[in-house]
Coordinates of N, CA and C in Angstrom, one line a residue:
Chain A
X1496 N -7.6 -10.2 4.2 CA -7.4 -9.0 3.5 C -8.7 -8.2 3.4
X1497 N -8.9 -6.9 3.5 CA -10.2 -6.1 3.4 C -10.6 -6.3 1.9
X1498 N -11.9 -6.4 1.9 CA -12.6 -6.3 0.3 C -14.0 -6.0 0.5
X1499 N -14.4 -5.4 -0.6 CA -15.9 -5.1 -0.8 C -16.3 -5.7 -2.2
X1500 N -17.5 -6.1 -2.0 CA -18.3 -6.7 -3.4 C -19.5 -5.9 -3.6
X1501 N -19.5 -5.7 -4.9 CA -20.9 -4.9 -5.5 C -21.6 -5.9 -6.2
X1502 N -22.6 -6.4 -5.8 CA -23.3 -7.7 -6.5 C -24.0 -7.3 -7.8
X1503 N -24.3 -6.0 -8.1 CA -25.0 -5.5 -9.3 C -24.1 -4.8 -10.2
X1504 N -24.1 -5.3 -11.4 CA -23.3 -4.5 -12.4 C -23.9 -3.2 -12.7
X1505 N -25.4 -3.3 -12.8 CA -26.3 -2.2 -13.4 C -27.3 -2.1 -12.5
X1506 N -27.9 -0.8 -12.4 CA -29.3 -0.7 -11.6 C -29.8 0.4 -12.4
X1507 N -31.2 0.0 -12.8 CA -31.9 0.9 -13.7 C -33.2 1.4 -12.7
X1508 N -33.5 2.7 -12.7 CA -34.6 3.2 -12.0 C -35.3 4.4 -12.7
X1509 N -36.4 4.5 -12.4 CA -37.2 5.7 -13.0 C -36.9 6.9 -12.0
X1510 N -36.8 8.0 -12.8 CA -36.8 9.2 -11.9 C -37.9 9.5 -10.9
X1511 N -37.5 9.8 -9.7 CA -38.5 10.0 -8.7 C -38.3 8.9 -7.7
X1512 N -38.1 7.7 -8.2 CA -38.1 6.5 -7.4 C -36.9 6.3 -6.4
X1513 N -37.1 5.4 -5.6 CA -35.9 5.3 -4.7 C -34.8 4.6 -5.4
X1514 N -33.5 5.0 -5.0 CA -32.3 4.3 -5.6 C -31.6 3.6 -4.4
X1515 N -31.2 2.3 -4.7 CA -30.3 1.6 -3.8 C -29.1 0.9 -4.7
X1516 N -27.9 1.3 -4.1 CA -26.9 0.5 -4.7 C -26.1 -0.4 -3.7
X1517 N -26.0 -1.6 -3.9 CA -25.5 -2.5 -2.9 C -24.1 -2.7 -2.8
X1518 N -23.7 -2.9 -1.5 CA -22.3 -3.1 -1.2 C -22.1 -4.2 0.0
X1519 N -21.3 -5.0 -0.1 CA -21.0 -5.9 0.9 C -19.6 -5.8 1.4
X1520 N -19.2 -6.1 2.5 CA -17.8 -5.9 3.0 C -17.2 -7.3 3.7
X1521 N -15.8 -7.4 3.6 CA -15.2 -8.5 4.4 C -14.0 -7.8 4.9
X1522 N -14.0 -7.7 6.3 CA -12.9 -7.1 7.0 C -12.5 -7.9 8.2
X1523 N -11.2 -7.6 8.6 CA -10.9 -8.0 9.9 C -10.8 -6.8 10.9
X1524 N -11.5 -6.7 11.8 CA -11.4 -5.5 12.7 C -12.6 -4.5 12.2
X1525 N -12.5 -3.4 12.7 CA -13.5 -2.3 12.5 C -13.6 -1.9 10.9
X1526 N -14.6 -1.8 10.4 CA -14.7 -1.4 8.8 C -14.6 0.1 8.6
X1527 N -13.8 0.5 7.8 CA -13.8 2.0 7.2 C -14.3 2.0 5.9
X1528 N -15.5 2.6 5.7 CA -16.1 2.3 4.4 C -16.5 3.7 3.8
X1529 N -16.4 3.5 2.3 CA -16.5 4.9 1.6 C -17.4 4.4 0.3
X1530 N -18.0 5.7 -0.2 CA -18.8 5.7 -1.4 C -18.2 6.7 -2.4
X1531 N -18.0 6.4 -3.7 CA -17.6 7.3 -4.6 C -18.5 7.3 -5.8
X1532 N -18.6 8.5 -6.6 CA -19.3 8.4 -7.7 C -18.4 8.8 -9.0
X1533 N -18.5 8.2 -10.1 CA -17.9 8.6 -11.2 C -18.7 8.8 -12.3
X1534 N -18.6 10.0 -13.0 CA -19.3 10.5 -14.4 C -18.3 10.0 -15.4
X1535 N -18.8 9.8 -16.7 CA -18.2 9.4 -17.8 C -16.9 10.2 -17.9
X1536 N -15.7 9.5 -18.1 CA -14.4 10.2 -18.4 C -14.0 11.2 -17.3
X1537 N -14.5 10.9 -16.1 CA -14.0 11.9 -15.0 C -13.4 11.1 -13.9
X1538 N -12.9 11.9 -13.0 CA -12.3 11.3 -11.9 C -13.4 11.1 -10.7
X1539 N -13.2 10.2 -9.8 CA -14.1 9.7 -8.7 C -14.3 11.0 -7.9
X1540 N -15.6 11.2 -7.3 CA -15.9 12.2 -6.4 C -16.5 11.5 -5.0
X1541 N -15.8 11.9 -4.0 CA -16.3 11.3 -2.7 C -17.7 11.7 -2.4
X1542 N -18.4 10.7 -1.9 CA -19.9 10.8 -1.5 C -19.9 11.0 -0.1
X1543 N -19.4 9.8 0.6 CA -19.7 9.7 2.1 C -18.7 8.6 2.6
X1544 N -18.6 8.5 3.9 CA -17.9 7.5 4.7 C -18.6 7.2 5.9
X1545 N -18.0 6.0 6.4 CA -18.5 5.4 7.7 C -17.1 5.1 8.3
X1546 N -17.1 5.6 9.4 CA -15.9 5.4 10.4 C -16.4 4.6 11.6
X1547 N -17.1 5.4 12.3 CA -17.8 4.9 13.6 C -19.1 5.8 13.8
X1548 N -20.0 5.5 14.7 CA -21.0 6.2 15.1 C -22.3 5.8 14.6
X1549 N -23.2 6.7 14.1 CA -24.5 6.4 13.6 C -24.4 5.4 12.2
X1550 N -25.3 4.5 12.2 CA -25.2 3.4 11.3 C -25.8 4.2 9.8
X1551 N -26.5 5.3 10.0 CA -27.0 6.0 8.7 C -26.1 7.2 8.6
X1552 N -25.4 7.1 7.4 CA -24.4 8.1 7.1 C -25.0 9.2 6.0
X1553 N -25.0 10.3 6.2 CA -25.6 11.2 5.3 C -24.1 11.8 4.4
X1554 N -24.5 12.1 3.1 CA -23.2 12.5 2.2 C -23.9 13.6 1.3
X1555 N -23.0 13.6 0.3 CA -23.4 14.7 -0.8 C -24.5 14.3 -1.8
X1556 N -25.1 15.4 -2.4 CA -26.1 15.2 -3.4 C -27.2 14.5 -2.9
X1557 N -27.7 14.4 -1.7 CA -28.8 13.8 -1.0 C -28.6 12.2 -1.0
X1558 N -27.5 11.7 -1.1 CA -27.2 10.4 -0.8 C -26.9 10.1 0.6
X1559 N -27.4 8.9 1.0 CA -27.1 8.4 2.3 C -26.7 7.0 2.2
X1560 N -26.1 6.3 3.2 CA -25.8 4.9 3.3 C -26.0 4.3 4.6
X1561 N -26.4 3.0 4.5 CA -26.8 2.4 5.9 C -25.7 1.4 6.1
X1562 N -25.1 1.4 7.3 CA -24.2 0.4 7.8 C -25.0 -0.6 8.5
X1563 N -24.7 -1.9 8.3 CA -25.3 -3.0 8.7 C -24.2 -4.0 9.3
X1564 N -24.0 -4.0 10.5 CA -22.9 -4.9 10.9 C -23.3 -6.4 10.8
X1565 N -24.4 -6.8 11.1 CA -24.9 -8.1 11.0 C -24.9 -8.6 9.7
X1566 N -25.3 -7.8 8.7 CA -25.3 -8.3 7.4 C -24.0 -8.0 6.4
X1567 N -23.2 -7.3 7.1 CA -21.9 -6.9 6.5 C -22.1 -6.1 5.4
X1568 N -23.1 -5.2 5.4 CA -23.4 -4.4 4.2 C -23.3 -3.0 4.5
X1569 N -23.3 -2.0 3.4 CA -23.1 -0.7 3.4 C -23.7 -0.3 2.1
X1570 N -24.8 -0.3 2.0 CA -25.7 0.1 0.9 C -25.8 1.4 0.8
X1571 N -25.8 2.1 -0.6 CA -26.0 3.5 -0.8 C -27.5 3.7 -1.2
X1572 N -28.1 4.9 -0.9 CA -29.5 5.1 -1.0 C -29.8 6.6 -1.4
X1573 N -30.7 6.7 -1.9 CA -31.4 8.1 -2.4 C -32.8 7.8 -2.4
X1574 N -33.5 8.7 -1.7 CA -35.1 8.4 -1.7 C -35.6 8.9 -3.0
X1575 N -35.0 9.9 -3.6 CA -35.9 10.1 -5.0 C -34.8 10.4 -6.0
X1576 N -34.4 9.5 -6.9 CA -33.4 9.6 -8.0 C -33.7 10.6 -9.1
X1577 N -32.7 11.1 -9.5 CA -32.7 12.1 -10.4 C -32.0 11.7 -11.7
X1578 N -32.5 12.1 -13.0 CA -31.7 11.7 -14.2 C -30.1 12.0 -14.0
X1579 N -29.8 13.0 -13.4 CA -28.4 13.4 -13.2 C -27.4 12.5 -12.3
X1580 N -28.3 11.7 -11.7 CA -27.6 10.7 -10.8 C -27.1 9.5 -11.7
X1581 N -27.4 9.4 -13.0 CA -26.9 8.4 -13.7 C -25.3 8.6 -13.8
X1582 N -24.8 7.5 -13.3 CA -23.2 7.5 -13.2 C -22.7 6.1 -12.8
X1583 N -21.5 5.8 -12.5 CA -21.0 4.7 -11.9 C -20.6 5.0 -10.4
X1584 N -21.1 3.9 -9.4 CA -21.0 4.2 -8.1 C -19.9 3.1 -7.5
X1585 N -19.0 3.4 -6.9 CA -17.7 2.6 -6.3 C -18.0 2.6 -4.8
X1586 N -17.9 1.3 -4.2 CA -17.8 1.1 -2.7 C -16.3 0.9 -2.4
X1587 N -15.9 1.4 -1.4 CA -14.4 1.0 -1.1 C -14.3 0.9 0.4
X1588 N -13.3 0.1 1.0 CA -12.9 -0.2 2.1 C -11.5 0.1 2.5
X1589 N -11.1 0.7 3.5 CA -9.7 1.1 3.8 C -9.1 0.1 4.7
X1590 N -7.9 -0.3 4.2 CA -7.1 -1.3 5.0 C -6.2 -0.6 6.0
X1591 N -5.5 -1.4 7.0 CA -4.9 -0.7 7.9 C -3.7 0.1 7.5
X1592 N -3.2 -0.1 6.3 CA -2.3 0.8 5.7 C -2.9 2.0 5.0
X1593 N -4.0 2.2 5.2 CA -4.8 3.4 4.8 C -5.0 3.4 3.2
X1594 N -4.7 2.4 2.4 CA -4.9 2.1 1.1 C -6.5 1.7 0.9
X1595 N -7.0 2.0 0.0 CA -8.4 1.8 -0.5 C -8.5 0.5 -1.3
X1596 N -9.4 -0.4 -1.0 CA -9.7 -1.4 -2.0 C -11.1 -1.1 -2.7
X1597 N -11.3 -1.1 -3.9 CA -12.6 -0.7 -4.5 C -13.2 -1.8 -4.9
X1598 N -14.6 -1.8 -4.9 CA -15.6 -2.7 -5.7 C -15.5 -2.5 -7.1
X1599 N -16.2 -3.5 -7.8 CA -16.0 -3.3 -9.3 C -16.9 -2.2 -9.9
X1600 N -17.8 -1.6 -9.1 CA -18.8 -0.6 -9.5 C -19.9 -1.1 -9.9
X1601 N -20.9 0.0 -9.9 CA -22.2 -0.4 -10.3 C -22.7 0.8 -11.2
X1602 N -23.1 0.6 -12.3 CA -23.6 1.6 -13.3 C -25.2 1.9 -13.2
X1603 N -25.4 3.2 -12.7 CA -26.8 3.4 -12.4 C -27.3 4.3 -13.6
X1604 N -28.5 3.9 -14.1 CA -29.1 4.6 -15.1 C -30.6 5.0 -14.7
X1605 N -30.8 6.3 -14.7 CA -32.0 6.9 -14.2 C -32.8 7.5 -15.3
X1606 N -33.9 6.7 -15.7 CA -34.6 7.2 -16.9 C -35.7 8.1 -16.6
X1607 N -35.8 9.1 -17.3 CA -36.9 10.2 -17.2 C -38.4 9.7 -17.2
Chain B
X526 N -8.9 25.9 -0.4 CA -9.2 24.5 -0.6 C -8.3 23.7 -1.4
X527 N -8.2 22.5 -1.4 CA -7.2 21.7 -2.1 C -7.8 21.4 -3.5
X528 N -7.0 21.3 -4.5 CA -7.2 20.9 -5.8 C -6.1 19.9 -6.2
X529 N -6.4 19.1 -7.2 CA -5.6 18.1 -7.7 C -5.5 18.1 -9.4
X530 N -4.5 18.4 -9.8 CA -4.4 18.4 -11.3 C -3.7 17.2 -11.9
X531 N -4.1 16.9 -13.2 CA -3.5 15.8 -14.0 C -3.4 16.3 -15.2
X532 N -2.2 16.0 -15.9 CA -2.1 16.2 -17.4 C -0.9 15.4 -18.0
X533 N -1.2 14.9 -19.3 CA -2.4 15.6 -20.1 C -3.7 14.9 -19.9
X534 N -4.6 15.5 -20.4 CA -6.1 14.8 -20.3 C -6.2 13.7 -21.0
X535 N -5.7 13.6 -22.2 CA -5.6 12.4 -23.2 C -4.3 12.3 -23.8
X536 N -3.9 11.1 -24.2 CA -2.6 10.9 -24.7 C -2.8 9.6 -25.5
X537 N -2.1 9.7 -26.9 CA -2.2 8.6 -27.7 C -0.8 8.4 -28.1
X538 N -0.2 7.0 -27.7 CA 1.3 6.9 -27.8 C 1.4 5.5 -28.6
X539 N 2.4 5.4 -29.4 CA 2.7 4.1 -29.9 C 3.4 3.1 -29.0
X540 N 3.2 1.9 -29.5 CA 3.8 0.9 -28.4 C 5.3 1.1 -28.4
X541 N 6.0 0.9 -27.4 CA 7.6 1.0 -27.4 C 8.0 2.4 -26.9
X542 N 7.1 3.4 -27.0 CA 7.5 4.7 -26.7 C 7.4 5.0 -25.0
X543 N 8.0 6.0 -24.6 CA 8.1 6.3 -23.3 C 6.9 7.2 -22.8
X544 N 6.6 7.2 -21.5 CA 5.5 7.8 -20.8 C 5.7 8.7 -19.7
X545 N 5.1 9.8 -19.6 CA 5.2 10.5 -18.4 C 4.1 11.2 -18.2
X546 N 3.3 10.9 -17.0 CA 2.1 11.5 -16.6 C 2.4 12.3 -15.3
X547 N 1.6 13.5 -15.2 CA 2.0 14.3 -14.0 C 0.8 14.5 -13.1
X548 N 1.0 14.7 -11.8 CA 0.0 14.9 -11.0 C 0.4 15.8 -9.8
X549 N -0.3 17.0 -9.7 CA 0.1 17.8 -8.6 C -0.9 18.1 -7.7
X550 N -0.7 18.5 -6.5 CA -1.7 18.8 -5.6 C -1.6 20.2 -4.9
X551 N -2.6 21.0 -4.8 CA -2.4 22.4 -4.2 C -3.3 22.4 -3.1
X552 N -2.9 23.3 -2.0 CA -3.4 23.6 -1.0 C -3.5 22.7 0.3
X553 N -2.4 21.8 0.2 CA -2.2 20.9 1.2 C -0.7 20.5 1.3
X554 N -0.3 20.0 2.5 CA 1.1 19.9 2.7 C 1.2 18.2 3.1
X555 N 2.3 17.5 2.5 CA 2.8 16.3 3.0 C 1.5 15.3 2.7
X556 N 0.8 15.4 1.7 CA -0.4 14.4 1.3 C 0.3 13.1 1.0
X557 N -0.5 11.9 1.3 CA -0.4 10.7 0.7 C -0.8 10.7 -0.8
X558 N -0.1 10.1 -1.8 CA -0.3 10.3 -3.1 C -0.5 8.9 -3.8
X559 N -1.4 8.8 -4.5 CA -1.7 7.4 -5.3 C -1.8 7.6 -6.8
X560 N -1.4 6.4 -7.4 CA -1.8 6.3 -8.8 C -2.5 5.1 -8.9
X561 N -3.7 5.1 -9.7 CA -4.6 4.0 -10.0 C -4.7 3.9 -11.5
X562 N -5.1 2.7 -12.1 CA -5.4 2.4 -13.4 C -6.8 1.9 -13.5
X563 N -7.7 2.2 -14.3 CA -9.0 1.8 -14.5 C -9.2 1.4 -15.9
X564 N -9.3 0.1 -16.2 CA -9.6 -0.4 -17.5 C -11.0 -0.5 -17.6
X565 N -11.5 -0.2 -19.0 CA -12.8 -0.3 -19.5 C -13.8 0.2 -18.6
X566 N -13.4 1.5 -17.9 CA -14.5 2.3 -17.2 C -14.7 1.4 -15.9
X567 N -14.2 0.4 -15.5 CA -14.7 -0.3 -14.2 C -13.5 -0.7 -13.4
X568 N -13.8 -0.8 -12.2 CA -12.7 -1.1 -11.2 C -11.5 -0.4 -11.1
X569 N -10.9 0.0 -10.1 CA -9.8 0.7 -10.0 C -8.6 -0.3 -9.4
X570 N -7.5 -0.3 -10.0 CA -6.3 -0.9 -9.5 C -5.4 0.0 -8.9
X571 N -4.8 -0.2 -7.8 CA -4.0 0.8 -7.3 C -2.6 0.3 -7.7
X572 N -1.8 1.2 -8.4 CA -0.4 1.0 -8.9 C 0.7 1.4 -7.9
X573 N 0.5 2.7 -7.4 CA 1.7 3.1 -6.5 C 1.0 3.8 -5.6
X574 N 1.8 4.0 -4.5 CA 1.4 5.0 -3.4 C 2.7 5.6 -2.8
X575 N 2.5 6.8 -2.3 CA 3.8 7.4 -1.7 C 3.2 8.2 -0.4
X576 N 3.9 8.1 0.7 CA 3.6 8.7 1.9 C 4.6 10.0 2.1
X577 N 5.5 10.2 1.2 CA 6.5 11.3 1.3 C 7.4 11.5 0.2
X578 N 8.1 12.5 -0.1 CA 9.2 12.6 -1.0 C 10.1 11.4 -1.2
X579 N 10.3 10.9 -2.4 CA 11.2 9.8 -2.7 C 10.8 8.5 -2.2
X580 N 9.7 8.3 -1.4 CA 9.1 7.1 -0.8 C 7.9 6.6 -1.7
X581 N 8.3 5.5 -2.4 CA 7.3 4.9 -3.4 C 7.0 3.5 -3.1
X582 N 5.7 3.1 -3.1 CA 5.4 1.7 -2.9 C 4.7 1.2 -4.0
X583 N 5.2 0.0 -4.7 CA 4.6 -0.5 -5.7 C 3.6 -1.6 -5.4
X584 N 2.3 -1.5 -5.9 CA 1.5 -2.6 -5.7 C 1.3 -3.9 -6.6
X585 N 1.7 -3.6 -7.8 CA 1.8 -4.7 -8.9 C 3.0 -4.5 -9.7
X586 N 3.5 -5.8 -10.0 CA 4.7 -5.8 -11.0 C 4.2 -5.3 -12.4
X587 N 5.0 -4.4 -12.9 CA 4.5 -4.0 -14.3 C 5.9 -3.3 -14.8
X588 N 5.6 -2.7 -16.2 CA 6.7 -1.9 -16.7 C 6.4 -0.5 -16.4
X589 N 5.7 -0.1 -15.4 CA 5.5 1.2 -15.0 C 6.5 1.6 -13.8
X590 N 6.8 2.9 -13.5 CA 7.4 3.4 -12.4 C 6.8 4.6 -12.0
X591 N 6.8 5.1 -10.6 CA 6.5 6.2 -10.1 C 7.6 7.1 -9.4
X592 N 7.6 8.2 -9.4 CA 8.5 9.1 -8.6 C 7.8 10.3 -8.0
X593 N 8.3 10.7 -7.0 CA 7.8 11.9 -6.1 C 9.0 12.9 -5.8
X594 N 9.3 13.8 -6.9 CA 10.4 14.7 -6.6 C 10.0 15.9 -5.8
X595 N 8.9 16.0 -5.5 CA 8.4 17.2 -4.7 C 7.3 16.8 -3.8
X596 N 7.1 17.3 -2.8 CA 6.1 17.0 -1.8 C 4.6 17.0 -2.4
X597 N 4.3 17.8 -3.4 CA 3.0 17.7 -3.9 C 3.0 17.5 -5.4
X598 N 4.0 16.6 -5.9 CA 4.0 16.2 -7.3 C 4.3 14.6 -7.3
X599 N 3.5 14.1 -8.3 CA 3.6 12.7 -8.2 C 3.7 12.3 -9.9
X600 N 4.7 11.4 -10.4 CA 4.9 11.3 -11.5 C 4.9 9.7 -12.0
X601 N 4.0 9.5 -13.0 CA 4.0 8.1 -13.4 C 4.8 8.0 -14.7
X602 N 5.7 6.9 -14.7 CA 6.4 6.8 -16.0 C 6.4 5.4 -16.5
X603 N 7.0 5.3 -17.9 CA 7.3 4.1 -18.3 C 8.4 4.3 -19.4
X604 N 9.3 3.4 -19.6 CA 10.3 3.5 -20.6 C 9.9 3.0 -22.1
X605 N 8.9 2.0 -21.8 CA 8.4 1.5 -23.2 C 7.1 0.9 -23.0
X606 N 6.1 1.6 -23.6 CA 4.6 1.3 -23.4 C 4.3 0.0 -24.1
X607 N 3.3 -0.8 -23.4 CA 2.9 -1.9 -24.1 C 1.4 -1.6 -24.4
X608 N 0.8 -2.4 -25.3 CA -0.6 -2.3 -25.6 C -1.5 -2.4 -24.4
X609 N -1.0 -3.3 -23.5 CA -1.8 -3.4 -22.2 C -1.9 -2.2 -21.2
X610 N -0.9 -1.3 -21.5 CA -0.9 -0.1 -20.7 C -2.0 1.0 -21.0
X611 N -2.9 0.6 -21.9 CA -4.0 1.5 -22.2 C -5.0 1.4 -21.0
X612 N -5.5 2.7 -20.8 CA -6.4 2.7 -19.7 C -6.6 4.2 -19.3
X613 N -7.5 4.2 -18.2 CA -7.8 5.8 -17.7 C -6.8 5.7 -16.3
X614 N -6.0 6.7 -16.2 CA -5.1 6.7 -15.1 C -5.6 7.9 -14.3
X615 N -5.6 7.6 -12.9 CA -6.2 8.4 -11.9 C -5.2 8.7 -10.8
X616 N -5.0 9.8 -10.5 CA -4.1 10.1 -9.3 C -5.0 10.7 -8.2
X617 N -4.7 10.3 -7.2 CA -5.6 10.8 -5.7 C -4.5 11.2 -4.8
X618 N -5.0 12.1 -3.8 CA -4.4 12.4 -2.5 C -5.2 12.3 -1.3
X619 N -4.5 11.9 -0.3 CA -5.1 12.0 1.1 C -4.4 12.5 2.1
X620 N -5.0 13.1 3.2 CA -4.4 13.0 4.5 C -4.4 11.7 5.1
X621 N -3.4 11.5 6.1 CA -3.0 10.2 6.5 C -4.3 9.1 6.9
X622 N -5.1 9.8 7.6 CA -6.3 9.0 8.0 C -7.6 9.4 7.2
X623 N -7.4 10.2 6.2 CA -8.6 10.7 5.6 C -9.1 10.1 4.3
X624 N -10.3 10.5 3.7 CA -10.7 9.9 2.4 C -9.7 10.4 1.2
X625 N -9.7 9.6 0.3 CA -9.0 10.1 -0.9 C -9.9 10.9 -2.0
X626 N -9.1 11.8 -2.4 CA -9.7 12.9 -3.5 C -8.9 12.8 -4.8
X627 N -9.8 12.6 -6.1 CA -9.1 12.1 -7.1 C -9.0 13.3 -8.0
X628 N -8.1 13.1 -8.9 CA -8.0 14.2 -10.1 C -8.9 13.8 -11.3
X629 N -8.7 14.7 -12.1 CA -9.7 14.3 -13.3 C -9.4 13.2 -14.3
X630 N -8.1 12.6 -14.2 CA -7.7 11.5 -14.8 C -7.1 11.7 -16.2
X631 N -6.1 10.8 -16.8 CA -5.6 11.0 -18.1 C -6.1 9.8 -18.8
X632 N -6.7 9.7 -20.0 CA -6.9 8.7 -21.0 C -5.8 8.4 -21.9
X633 N -5.2 7.3 -21.7 CA -4.0 6.8 -22.3 C -4.4 5.6 -23.2
X634 N -4.0 6.0 -24.6 CA -4.4 4.8 -25.7 C -3.2 4.6 -26.3
X635 N -2.8 3.2 -26.1 CA -1.5 2.8 -26.8 C -1.7 2.1 -28.0
X636 N -1.2 2.4 -29.3 CA -1.6 1.8 -30.5 C -0.4 1.1 -30.9

């Protein structure tokens, strides 16, 4: 079965510092990976996806993610965090039936 | 462009009462549709998904049911709510091989 894990429940960074949210995956076959962001009491918003191609994927709001096959990771990154990036971030993997399996989420707090 | 709507936004219901949550999608045809539940603001559990009218797949056994009476309408129902049904319910749509797009969610509190 396809699965993802987000090892950190919370990440705290200062505004202007780099932000990294970690995700590792376990799949049989080629991975199809996604990142979503959720603000309090809101639905999830799609940030970016990896299907094939370049290992560095660029997405919305200045976020990017690096696919690393040898480490089975798909970490989300932003070079300079903003207070408005404070939210919950979810990694997901798509299974052969096109359903998504989500990680437990990481709550990011960016302090001014 | 495509939009997805959910209503109501919030709902407080007594134990044992019925439930009906509605989700509609605009701007696309023949979408895949999904119902998720999110407990305590973390982790999403897939409840149901549908690849077409009248086609519903259930992911977990529970006292909830889903129906798709029209191409872009997805309904989540229950005949008798339990306390454990409280949570944040999210509807999503996708094209067959595309990413999923989520609605704004419904906050359900069962008392």
